[in-house]
Amino acid sequence: MSSTNIGSNPLTELIAEKGVLLADGATGTNLFAMGLEAGEAPELWNEDQPEKIVKLHQDFVDAGADIILTNSFGGTRHRLKLHHAQERVFELNKKAAEIARAVADRADHTIIVAGSVGPTGELLIPLGALSYEEAVDAFVEQIEGLKAGGADIAWIETMSARDEIRAAAEAAVKCDMPYTYTCSFDTAGKTMMGLHPKDIHGVSDEVDEQAVAFGANCGVGASDILSSLLDMSSATPEKTIIVKGNCGIPEFRGTEIHYSGTPPLMAEYARLAIDAGATIIGGCCGTSCDHLRAMRDAIDSHTKTARPSVDEIIDKIGPLRNQTASSGDDAPKRERRSRRRG
């Protein structure tokens, strides 16, 4: 059984000081707007175009972010191998953290540098060829680089498999780094590998140190991630929960993806997230600095009120894209009311 003593760390200290924190917005979609080409590894820009990564972090800080994620989401050897950069894991992750650290250290208030750790893109045994031990080793290699560059915390994100989350968490502990983890509940309200939001808190129970926080990111839309948040916070109301949802709903316009979320919609999402029990709120795909500024204002001006129902979320944010993960007997009765559709 894991320890409940997560120790002192900058993220926990800032939560104690401020109550609710604002995480940054999208990395990928904003870098595409800066000229990143489809199929190009964002991590290579840490060395090839660092000034653009600096600008992205600085713009998020100027918009009010308390947490900035390093440009290292695909920083494992398995992802970098696709770009013939698998031997550069340590240096690229170290550079990613150094860039974010320099921006954070110039700010006039505390900024947490979160070392972004995404999935390897491989399936673990028995579904795939990657062993659990190999996954741990790959994440250790990445997190060592992030730690050397000055990251405050390992930010494990967009996960779907229980074993891969646990491997990344174990790697963080091996590197003596506090960590958080988030899943993408994008398949009928669960992760692609069937993990239910209400069960996410127990994923790291077998790791020597528990996560500082856990939650959801990405997914299919702001309403859906708030529905997942209700499931998570009803199961563990005392825990620190993260939501970092997409900016509205992704829509294809020709060959390009656009996101439906406006700054007012994302401000409403932030207010609902507070009411539904989130402590760390940010934006994922499509979230620009304009959206983030509106979220900052919403967080600063909002007083927590009654916990919303799914119906209220739909009324304020828009329809769910997926069915909710809970149904029947395991649905929270106060929050799952029948809704007549015209």
mmCIF file of C-alpha atoms in Angstrom:
data_model
loop_
_atom_site.group_PDB
_atom_site.id
_atom_site.type_symbol
_atom_site.label_atom_id
_atom_site.label_comp_id
_atom_site.label_asym_id
_atom_site.label_seq_id
_atom_site.Cartn_x
_atom_site.Cartn_y
_atom_site.Cartn_z
ATOM 1 C CA MET A 1 0.000 0.000 0.000
ATOM 2 C CA SER A 2 1.344 3.443 -0.877
ATOM 3 C CA SER A 3 2.312 6.105 1.570
ATOM 4 C CA THR A 4 -0.130 8.947 2.149
ATOM 5 C CA ASN A 5 2.679 11.348 2.921
ATOM 6 C CA ILE A 6 3.424 13.162 -0.306
ATOM 7 C CA GLY A 7 5.772 15.548 1.430
ATOM 8 C CA SER A 8 6.312 19.222 0.791
ATOM 9 C CA ASN A 9 6.462 20.327 -2.830
ATOM 10 C CA PRO A 10 5.955 23.612 -4.683
ATOM 11 C CA LEU A 11 2.576 22.627 -6.157
ATOM 12 C CA THR A 12 1.022 21.691 -2.822
ATOM 13 C CA GLU A 13 2.442 24.843 -1.253
ATOM 14 C CA LEU A 14 0.946 27.065 -3.959
ATOM 15 C CA ILE A 15 -2.449 25.362 -3.611
ATOM 16 C CA ALA A 16 -2.319 26.064 0.120
ATOM 17 C CA GLU A 17 -1.598 29.705 -0.654
ATOM 18 C CA LYS A 18 -4.090 30.330 -3.465
ATOM 19 C CA GLY A 19 -6.780 27.645 -3.174
ATOM 20 C CA VAL A 20 -7.482 27.136 -6.889
ATOM 21 C CA LEU A 21 -4.741 27.201 -9.522
ATOM 22 C CA LEU A 22 -4.875 27.961 -13.234
ATOM 23 C CA ALA A 23 -2.874 25.643 -15.473
ATOM 24 C CA ASP A 24 -1.891 26.753 -18.967
ATOM 25 C CA GLY A 25 -3.591 26.148 -22.313
ATOM 26 C CA ALA A 26 -2.777 24.116 -25.399
ATOM 27 C CA THR A 27 0.767 23.363 -26.469
ATOM 28 C CA GLY A 28 0.247 21.588 -29.781
ATOM 29 C CA THR A 29 -2.462 23.747 -31.324
ATOM 30 C CA ASN A 30 -0.665 26.953 -30.367
ATOM 31 C CA LEU A 31 2.617 25.670 -31.803
ATOM 32 C CA PHE A 32 0.820 24.759 -35.036
ATOM 33 C CA ALA A 33 -0.311 28.388 -35.168
ATOM 34 C CA MET A 34 3.365 29.371 -34.836
ATOM 35 C CA GLY A 35 4.356 27.228 -37.806
ATOM 36 C CA LEU A 36 4.815 23.685 -36.521
ATOM 37 C CA GLU A 37 4.094 21.292 -39.372
ATOM 38 C CA ALA A 38 1.933 18.173 -39.128
ATOM 39 C CA GLY A 39 4.167 15.203 -38.376
ATOM 40 C CA GLU A 40 6.913 17.382 -36.904
ATOM 41 C CA ALA A 41 7.980 16.659 -33.322
ATOM 42 C CA PRO A 42 7.288 19.667 -31.073
ATOM 43 C CA GLU A 43 10.103 18.523 -28.747
ATOM 44 C CA LEU A 44 12.696 19.233 -31.449
ATOM 45 C CA TRP A 45 11.728 22.900 -31.298
ATOM 46 C CA ASN A 46 13.258 23.051 -27.807
ATOM 47 C CA GLU A 47 16.618 23.153 -29.582
ATOM 48 C CA ASP A 48 15.710 24.267 -33.105
ATOM 49 C CA GLN A 49 13.316 27.139 -32.281
ATOM 50 C CA PRO A 50 13.535 27.787 -28.538
ATOM 51 C CA GLU A 51 12.397 31.391 -28.907
ATOM 52 C CA LYS A 52 8.935 30.156 -29.945
ATOM 53 C CA ILE A 53 8.684 27.905 -26.908
ATOM 54 C CA VAL A 54 9.746 30.826 -24.712
ATOM 55 C CA LYS A 55 7.005 32.964 -26.268
ATOM 56 C CA LEU A 56 4.360 30.277 -25.690
ATOM 57 C CA HIS A 57 5.249 29.956 -22.004
ATOM 58 C CA GLN A 58 5.532 33.715 -21.553
ATOM 59 C CA ASP A 59 2.171 34.330 -23.178
ATOM 60 C CA PHE A 60 0.551 31.824 -20.817
ATOM 61 C CA VAL A 61 2.207 33.441 -17.792
ATOM 62 C CA ASP A 62 1.059 36.871 -18.987
ATOM 63 C CA ALA A 63 -2.466 35.476 -19.360
ATOM 64 C CA GLY A 64 -2.434 34.437 -15.698
ATOM 65 C CA ALA A 65 -1.301 30.816 -15.580
ATOM 66 C CA ASP A 66 0.014 29.484 -12.265
ATOM 67 C CA ILE A 67 1.319 26.290 -13.922
ATOM 68 C CA ILE A 68 3.114 25.940 -17.257
ATOM 69 C CA LEU A 69 3.719 22.565 -18.880
ATOM 70 C CA THR A 70 7.037 21.861 -20.550
ATOM 71 C CA ASN A 71 7.164 21.123 -24.274
ATOM 72 C CA SER A 72 7.954 17.459 -23.691
ATOM 73 C CA PHE A 73 4.686 15.549 -24.088
ATOM 74 C CA GLY A 74 6.201 13.114 -26.607
ATOM 75 C CA GLY A 75 9.569 13.023 -24.886
ATOM 76 C CA THR A 76 10.007 9.289 -24.350
ATOM 77 C CA ARG A 77 12.391 7.313 -26.534
ATOM 78 C CA HIS A 78 9.410 5.504 -28.052
ATOM 79 C CA ARG A 79 7.865 8.718 -29.361
ATOM 80 C CA LEU A 80 11.160 10.340 -30.309
ATOM 81 C CA LYS A 81 12.174 7.234 -32.243
ATOM 82 C CA LEU A 82 9.579 8.225 -34.828
ATOM 83 C CA HIS A 83 11.759 11.271 -35.514
ATOM 84 C CA HIS A 84 15.123 9.472 -35.205
ATOM 85 C CA ALA A 85 15.771 11.302 -31.925
ATOM 86 C CA GLN A 86 15.574 8.406 -29.449
ATOM 87 C CA GLU A 87 19.163 9.014 -28.329
ATOM 88 C CA ARG A 88 18.350 12.621 -27.388
ATOM 89 C CA VAL A 89 15.762 11.958 -24.678
ATOM 90 C CA PHE A 90 17.698 13.455 -21.783
ATOM 91 C CA GLU A 91 18.903 16.567 -23.616
ATOM 92 C CA LEU A 92 15.546 17.412 -25.212
ATOM 93 C CA ASN A 93 13.640 17.021 -21.946
ATOM 94 C CA LYS A 94 16.282 18.930 -20.007
ATOM 95 C CA LYS A 95 16.077 21.748 -22.538
ATOM 96 C CA ALA A 96 12.270 21.762 -22.344
ATOM 97 C CA ALA A 97 12.402 22.204 -18.579
ATOM 98 C CA GLU A 98 15.188 24.814 -18.759
ATOM 99 C CA ILE A 99 13.131 26.965 -21.139
ATOM 100 C CA ALA A 100 10.052 26.832 -18.904
ATOM 101 C CA ARG A 101 12.133 27.328 -15.754
ATOM 102 C CA ALA A 102 13.715 30.505 -17.129
ATOM 103 C CA VAL A 103 10.286 31.955 -17.938
ATOM 104 C CA ALA A 104 8.939 30.984 -14.511
ATOM 105 C CA ASP A 105 11.908 32.493 -12.698
ATOM 106 C CA ARG A 106 11.419 35.847 -14.458
ATOM 107 C CA ALA A 107 7.785 36.104 -13.324
ATOM 108 C CA ASP A 108 6.813 38.362 -10.447
ATOM 109 C CA HIS A 109 4.813 35.571 -8.800
ATOM 110 C CA THR A 110 5.248 31.841 -8.261
ATOM 111 C CA ILE A 111 4.932 29.731 -11.399
ATOM 112 C CA ILE A 112 5.030 25.938 -11.205
ATOM 113 C CA VAL A 113 7.026 24.221 -13.957
ATOM 114 C CA ALA A 114 5.262 20.946 -14.701
ATOM 115 C CA GLY A 115 7.288 18.421 -16.663
ATOM 116 C CA SER A 116 4.874 17.062 -19.250
ATOM 117 C CA VAL A 117 5.032 13.258 -19.599
ATOM 118 C CA GLY A 118 2.714 11.765 -22.211
ATOM 119 C CA PRO A 119 2.070 8.128 -23.106
ATOM 120 C CA THR A 120 4.719 6.125 -24.944
ATOM 121 C CA GLY A 121 2.339 5.279 -27.755
ATOM 122 C CA GLU A 122 3.019 1.587 -27.128
ATOM 123 C CA LEU A 123 0.769 -1.071 -25.617
ATOM 124 C CA LEU A 124 2.058 -2.912 -22.595
ATOM 125 C CA ILE A 125 2.140 -6.697 -22.341
ATOM 126 C CA PRO A 126 -0.155 -8.639 -22.797
ATOM 127 C CA LEU A 127 -1.867 -6.336 -25.302
ATOM 128 C CA GLY A 128 1.424 -5.220 -26.835
ATOM 129 C CA ALA A 129 5.151 -5.867 -26.763
ATOM 130 C CA LEU A 130 6.275 -3.284 -24.177
ATOM 131 C CA SER A 131 7.025 -4.721 -20.745
ATOM 132 C CA TYR A 132 6.163 -2.845 -17.581
ATOM 133 C CA GLU A 133 9.860 -2.627 -16.656
ATOM 134 C CA GLU A 134 10.730 -1.183 -20.064
ATOM 135 C CA ALA A 135 8.000 1.423 -19.660
ATOM 136 C CA VAL A 136 9.354 2.420 -16.239
ATOM 137 C CA ASP A 137 12.870 2.724 -17.691
ATOM 138 C CA ALA A 138 11.628 4.905 -20.551
ATOM 139 C CA PHE A 139 9.808 7.247 -18.177
ATOM 140 C CA VAL A 140 12.801 7.403 -15.819
ATOM 141 C CA GLU A 141 14.984 8.482 -18.739
ATOM 142 C CA GLN A 142 12.546 11.275 -19.595
ATOM 143 C CA ILE A 143 11.864 12.442 -16.049
ATOM 144 C CA GLU A 144 15.586 12.558 -15.228
ATOM 145 C CA GLY A 145 15.964 15.092 -18.035
ATOM 146 C CA LEU A 146 12.997 17.143 -16.844
ATOM 147 C CA LYS A 147 14.315 17.159 -13.284
ATOM 148 C CA ALA A 148 17.796 18.199 -14.415
ATOM 149 C CA GLY A 149 16.267 21.112 -16.310
ATOM 150 C CA GLY A 150 14.433 22.434 -13.263
ATOM 151 C CA ALA A 151 10.899 21.017 -13.439
ATOM 152 C CA ASP A 152 9.048 21.180 -10.115
ATOM 153 C CA ILE A 153 6.837 18.169 -10.711
ATOM 154 C CA ALA A 154 6.290 15.332 -13.185
ATOM 155 C CA TRP A 155 2.977 16.003 -14.943
ATOM 156 C CA ILE A 156 1.821 12.638 -16.343
ATOM 157 C CA GLU A 157 -0.997 13.331 -18.811
ATOM 158 C CA THR A 158 -3.419 12.071 -21.457
ATOM 159 C CA MET A 159 -3.116 8.503 -20.228
ATOM 160 C CA SER A 160 -5.585 5.679 -20.818
ATOM 161 C CA ALA A 161 -4.017 2.498 -19.388
ATOM 162 C CA ARG A 162 -3.754 1.817 -15.669
ATOM 163 C CA ASP A 163 -0.386 0.033 -16.003
ATOM 164 C CA GLU A 164 1.183 2.842 -18.013
ATOM 165 C CA ILE A 165 0.109 5.443 -15.459
ATOM 166 C CA ARG A 166 1.576 3.301 -12.711
ATOM 167 C CA ALA A 167 4.829 2.854 -14.671
ATOM 168 C CA ALA A 168 5.174 6.625 -15.105
ATOM 169 C CA ALA A 169 4.344 7.203 -11.430
ATOM 170 C CA GLU A 170 6.922 4.628 -10.354
ATOM 171 C CA ALA A 171 9.483 6.344 -12.588
ATOM 172 C CA ALA A 172 8.756 9.704 -10.953
ATOM 173 C CA VAL A 173 9.268 8.186 -7.513
ATOM 174 C CA LYS A 174 12.537 6.591 -8.668
ATOM 175 C CA CYS A 175 13.645 10.064 -9.764
ATOM 176 C CA ASP A 176 12.546 11.538 -6.403
ATOM 177 C CA MET A 177 10.009 13.762 -8.132
ATOM 178 C CA PRO A 178 6.489 14.551 -6.942
ATOM 179 C CA TYR A 179 3.963 13.765 -9.644
ATOM 180 C CA THR A 180 0.412 14.223 -10.876
ATOM 181 C CA TYR A 181 -1.474 12.211 -13.470
ATOM 182 C CA THR A 182 -4.461 12.794 -15.730
ATOM 183 C CA CYS A 183 -6.416 10.561 -18.077
ATOM 184 C CA SER A 184 -8.354 11.265 -21.246
ATOM 185 C CA PHE A 185 -11.908 9.985 -20.779
ATOM 186 C CA ASP A 186 -12.717 10.029 -24.467
ATOM 187 C CA THR A 187 -14.461 6.687 -25.040
ATOM 188 C CA ALA A 188 -18.074 6.567 -23.795
ATOM 189 C CA GLY A 189 -17.007 8.519 -20.711
ATOM 190 C CA LYS A 190 -14.103 6.182 -19.907
ATOM 191 C CA THR A 191 -10.540 5.974 -21.163
ATOM 192 C CA MET A 192 -9.794 4.033 -24.332
ATOM 193 C CA MET A 193 -8.583 1.196 -22.082
ATOM 194 C CA GLY A 194 -11.765 1.202 -19.989
ATOM 195 C CA LEU A 195 -10.701 3.149 -16.890
ATOM 196 C CA HIS A 196 -13.675 4.830 -15.187
ATOM 197 C CA PRO A 197 -13.306 8.359 -13.739
ATOM 198 C CA LYS A 198 -14.460 7.239 -10.283
ATOM 199 C CA ASP A 199 -11.654 4.650 -10.185
ATOM 200 C CA ILE A 200 -8.760 6.875 -11.242
ATOM 201 C CA HIS A 201 -7.711 7.753 -7.686
ATOM 202 C CA GLY A 202 -6.606 4.189 -6.949
ATOM 203 C CA VAL A 203 -4.262 3.802 -9.916
ATOM 204 C CA SER A 204 -1.116 4.737 -7.989
ATOM 205 C CA ASP A 205 -1.958 2.812 -4.799
ATOM 206 C CA GLU A 206 0.838 0.301 -5.427
ATOM 207 C CA VAL A 207 3.445 3.033 -5.924
ATOM 208 C CA ASP A 208 5.563 4.032 -2.920
ATOM 209 C CA GLU A 209 4.333 7.629 -2.985
ATOM 210 C CA GLN A 210 0.871 8.757 -3.991
ATOM 211 C CA ALA A 211 0.187 11.479 -6.529
ATOM 212 C CA VAL A 212 -0.038 15.108 -5.468
ATOM 213 C CA ALA A 213 -3.117 15.380 -7.694
ATOM 214 C CA PHE A 214 -4.949 13.450 -10.390
ATOM 215 C CA GLY A 215 -7.716 14.126 -12.860
ATOM 216 C CA ALA A 216 -8.642 14.493 -16.505
ATOM 217 C CA ASN A 217 -7.338 16.286 -19.561
ATOM 218 C CA CYS A 218 -8.111 16.491 -23.256
ATOM 219 C CA GLY A 219 -11.081 14.242 -24.102
ATOM 220 C CA VAL A 220 -13.889 15.343 -26.402
ATOM 221 C CA GLY A 221 -15.259 18.585 -24.979
ATOM 222 C CA ALA A 222 -15.702 20.852 -21.973
ATOM 223 C CA SER A 223 -19.065 19.397 -20.936
ATOM 224 C CA ASP A 224 -17.736 15.849 -21.008
ATOM 225 C CA ILE A 225 -14.707 16.587 -18.857
ATOM 226 C CA LEU A 226 -16.927 18.314 -16.295
ATOM 227 C CA SER A 227 -19.122 15.198 -16.216
ATOM 228 C CA SER A 228 -15.974 13.138 -15.549
ATOM 229 C CA LEU A 229 -15.040 15.615 -12.813
ATOM 230 C CA LEU A 230 -18.357 15.001 -11.051
ATOM 231 C CA ASP A 231 -17.604 11.275 -11.024
ATOM 232 C CA MET A 232 -14.081 11.819 -9.694
ATOM 233 C CA SER A 233 -14.984 14.322 -7.004
ATOM 234 C CA SER A 234 -17.968 12.305 -5.759
ATOM 235 C CA ALA A 235 -15.664 9.299 -5.288
ATOM 236 C CA THR A 236 -12.861 11.263 -3.581
ATOM 237 C CA PRO A 237 -14.097 14.696 -2.483
ATOM 238 C CA GLU A 238 -11.045 15.267 -0.285
ATOM 239 C CA LYS A 239 -8.484 14.829 -3.078
ATOM 240 C CA THR A 240 -6.795 17.453 -5.257
ATOM 241 C CA ILE A 241 -8.347 17.065 -8.712
ATOM 242 C CA ILE A 242 -7.167 18.452 -12.052
ATOM 243 C CA VAL A 243 -9.305 19.252 -15.090
ATOM 244 C CA LYS A 244 -7.637 20.494 -18.263
ATOM 245 C CA GLY A 245 -10.336 20.285 -20.892
ATOM 246 C CA ASN A 246 -10.403 21.000 -24.584
ATOM 247 C CA CYS A 247 -11.670 24.383 -25.708
ATOM 248 C CA GLY A 248 -15.220 23.413 -26.519
ATOM 249 C CA ILE A 249 -15.747 20.778 -29.196
ATOM 250 C CA PRO A 250 -13.350 19.968 -32.050
ATOM 251 C CA GLU A 251 -14.876 20.387 -35.504
ATOM 252 C CA PHE A 252 -13.384 19.775 -38.939
ATOM 253 C CA ARG A 253 -13.574 22.685 -41.348
ATOM 254 C CA GLY A 254 -12.152 21.294 -44.527
ATOM 255 C CA THR A 255 -8.883 19.679 -43.501
ATOM 256 C CA GLU A 256 -8.366 21.786 -40.366
ATOM 257 C CA ILE A 257 -9.638 21.259 -36.828
ATOM 258 C CA HIS A 258 -11.265 24.211 -35.103
ATOM 259 C CA TYR A 259 -12.531 24.356 -31.525
ATOM 260 C CA SER A 260 -15.943 25.768 -30.685
ATOM 261 C CA GLY A 261 -15.029 27.263 -27.319
ATOM 262 C CA THR A 262 -15.146 31.028 -26.844
ATOM 263 C CA PRO A 263 -13.532 32.921 -23.952
ATOM 264 C CA PRO A 264 -16.934 33.321 -22.232
ATOM 265 C CA LEU A 265 -17.612 29.582 -22.577
ATOM 266 C CA MET A 266 -14.227 28.696 -21.085
ATOM 267 C CA ALA A 267 -14.851 31.150 -18.252
ATOM 268 C CA GLU A 268 -18.126 29.345 -17.512
ATOM 269 C CA TYR A 269 -16.275 26.018 -17.688
ATOM 270 C CA ALA A 270 -13.806 27.305 -15.063
ATOM 271 C CA ARG A 271 -16.598 28.406 -12.715
ATOM 272 C CA LEU A 272 -18.397 25.083 -13.065
ATOM 273 C CA ALA A 273 -15.128 23.223 -12.504
ATOM 274 C CA ILE A 274 -14.632 25.018 -9.188
ATOM 275 C CA ASP A 275 -18.200 24.211 -8.122
ATOM 276 C CA ALA A 276 -17.744 20.567 -9.170
ATOM 277 C CA GLY A 277 -14.635 20.140 -7.002
ATOM 278 C CA ALA A 278 -11.574 20.897 -9.123
ATOM 279 C CA THR A 279 -8.513 22.502 -7.548
ATOM 280 C CA ILE A 280 -6.375 22.835 -10.705
ATOM 281 C CA ILE A 281 -8.138 24.070 -13.839
ATOM 282 C CA GLY A 282 -6.622 24.567 -17.267
ATOM 283 C CA GLY A 283 -7.248 24.194 -20.964
ATOM 284 C CA CYS A 284 -6.108 21.559 -23.421
ATOM 285 C CA CYS A 285 -6.454 21.447 -27.231
ATOM 286 C CA GLY A 286 -7.582 24.724 -28.784
ATOM 287 C CA THR A 287 -7.126 26.813 -25.626
ATOM 288 C CA SER A 288 -5.421 30.092 -26.470
ATOM 289 C CA CYS A 289 -4.189 32.895 -24.254
ATOM 290 C CA ASP A 290 -7.458 34.768 -24.829
ATOM 291 C CA HIS A 291 -9.349 31.810 -23.414
ATOM 292 C CA LEU A 292 -6.915 31.542 -20.521
ATOM 293 C CA ARG A 293 -7.300 35.216 -19.581
ATOM 294 C CA ALA A 294 -11.068 34.735 -19.365
ATOM 295 C CA MET A 295 -10.519 31.670 -17.176
ATOM 296 C CA ARG A 296 -8.170 33.633 -14.913
ATOM 297 C CA ASP A 297 -10.789 36.341 -14.423
ATOM 298 C CA ALA A 298 -13.457 33.718 -13.752
ATOM 299 C CA ILE A 299 -11.375 31.932 -11.122
ATOM 300 C CA ASP A 300 -10.429 35.174 -9.388
ATOM 301 C CA SER A 301 -13.994 36.499 -9.246
ATOM 302 C CA HIS A 302 -15.935 33.303 -8.544
ATOM 303 C CA THR A 303 -17.158 32.179 -5.148
ATOM 304 C CA LYS A 304 -17.766 28.449 -4.973
ATOM 305 C CA THR A 305 -21.462 27.597 -5.039
ATOM 306 C CA ALA A 306 -23.618 24.472 -5.200
ATOM 307 C CA ARG A 307 -22.310 21.427 -6.994
ATOM 308 C CA PRO A 308 -23.770 21.404 -10.532
ATOM 309 C CA SER A 309 -25.706 18.550 -12.091
ATOM 310 C CA VAL A 310 -24.917 17.177 -15.534
ATOM 311 C CA ASP A 311 -28.083 18.886 -16.779
ATOM 312 C CA GLU A 312 -26.862 22.250 -15.523
ATOM 313 C CA ILE A 313 -23.487 21.717 -17.205
ATOM 314 C CA ILE A 314 -25.231 20.911 -20.489
ATOM 315 C CA ASP A 315 -27.438 24.005 -20.181
ATOM 316 C CA LYS A 316 -24.432 26.281 -19.636
ATOM 317 C CA ILE A 317 -21.696 24.645 -21.745
ATOM 318 C CA GLY A 318 -23.471 22.539 -24.353
ATOM 319 C CA PRO A 319 -24.322 18.887 -25.018
ATOM 320 C CA LEU A 320 -22.201 15.909 -24.104
ATOM 321 C CA ARG A 321 -20.369 14.313 -27.016
ATOM 322 C CA ASN A 322 -20.240 10.923 -25.269
ATOM 323 C CA GLN A 323 -22.593 9.108 -22.970
ATOM 324 C CA THR A 324 -21.662 9.573 -19.335
ATOM 325 C CA ALA A 325 -19.423 6.909 -17.829
ATOM 326 C CA SER A 326 -21.880 6.195 -15.031
ATOM 327 C CA SER A 327 -25.239 4.637 -15.690
ATOM 328 C CA GLY A 328 -27.744 2.602 -13.754
ATOM 329 C CA ASP A 329 -26.903 1.759 -10.175
ATOM 330 C CA ASP A 330 -23.463 3.416 -10.116
ATOM 331 C CA ALA A 331 -24.703 6.810 -11.293
ATOM 332 C CA PRO A 332 -24.635 9.540 -8.613
ATOM 333 C CA LYS A 333 -28.361 9.946 -8.003
ATOM 334 C CA ARG A 334 -28.197 13.637 -7.137
ATOM 335 C CA GLU A 335 -26.477 14.431 -10.398
ATOM 336 C CA ARG A 336 -27.976 12.094 -13.005
ATOM 337 C CA ARG A 337 -31.487 13.256 -13.770
ATOM 338 C CA SER A 338 -33.425 12.203 -16.842
ATOM 339 C CA ARG A 339 -33.369 14.885 -19.490
ATOM 340 C CA ARG A 340 -36.094 15.230 -22.073
ATOM 341 C CA ARG A 341 -34.731 15.916 -25.515
ATOM 342 C CA GLY A 342 -36.734 17.547 -28.242
#
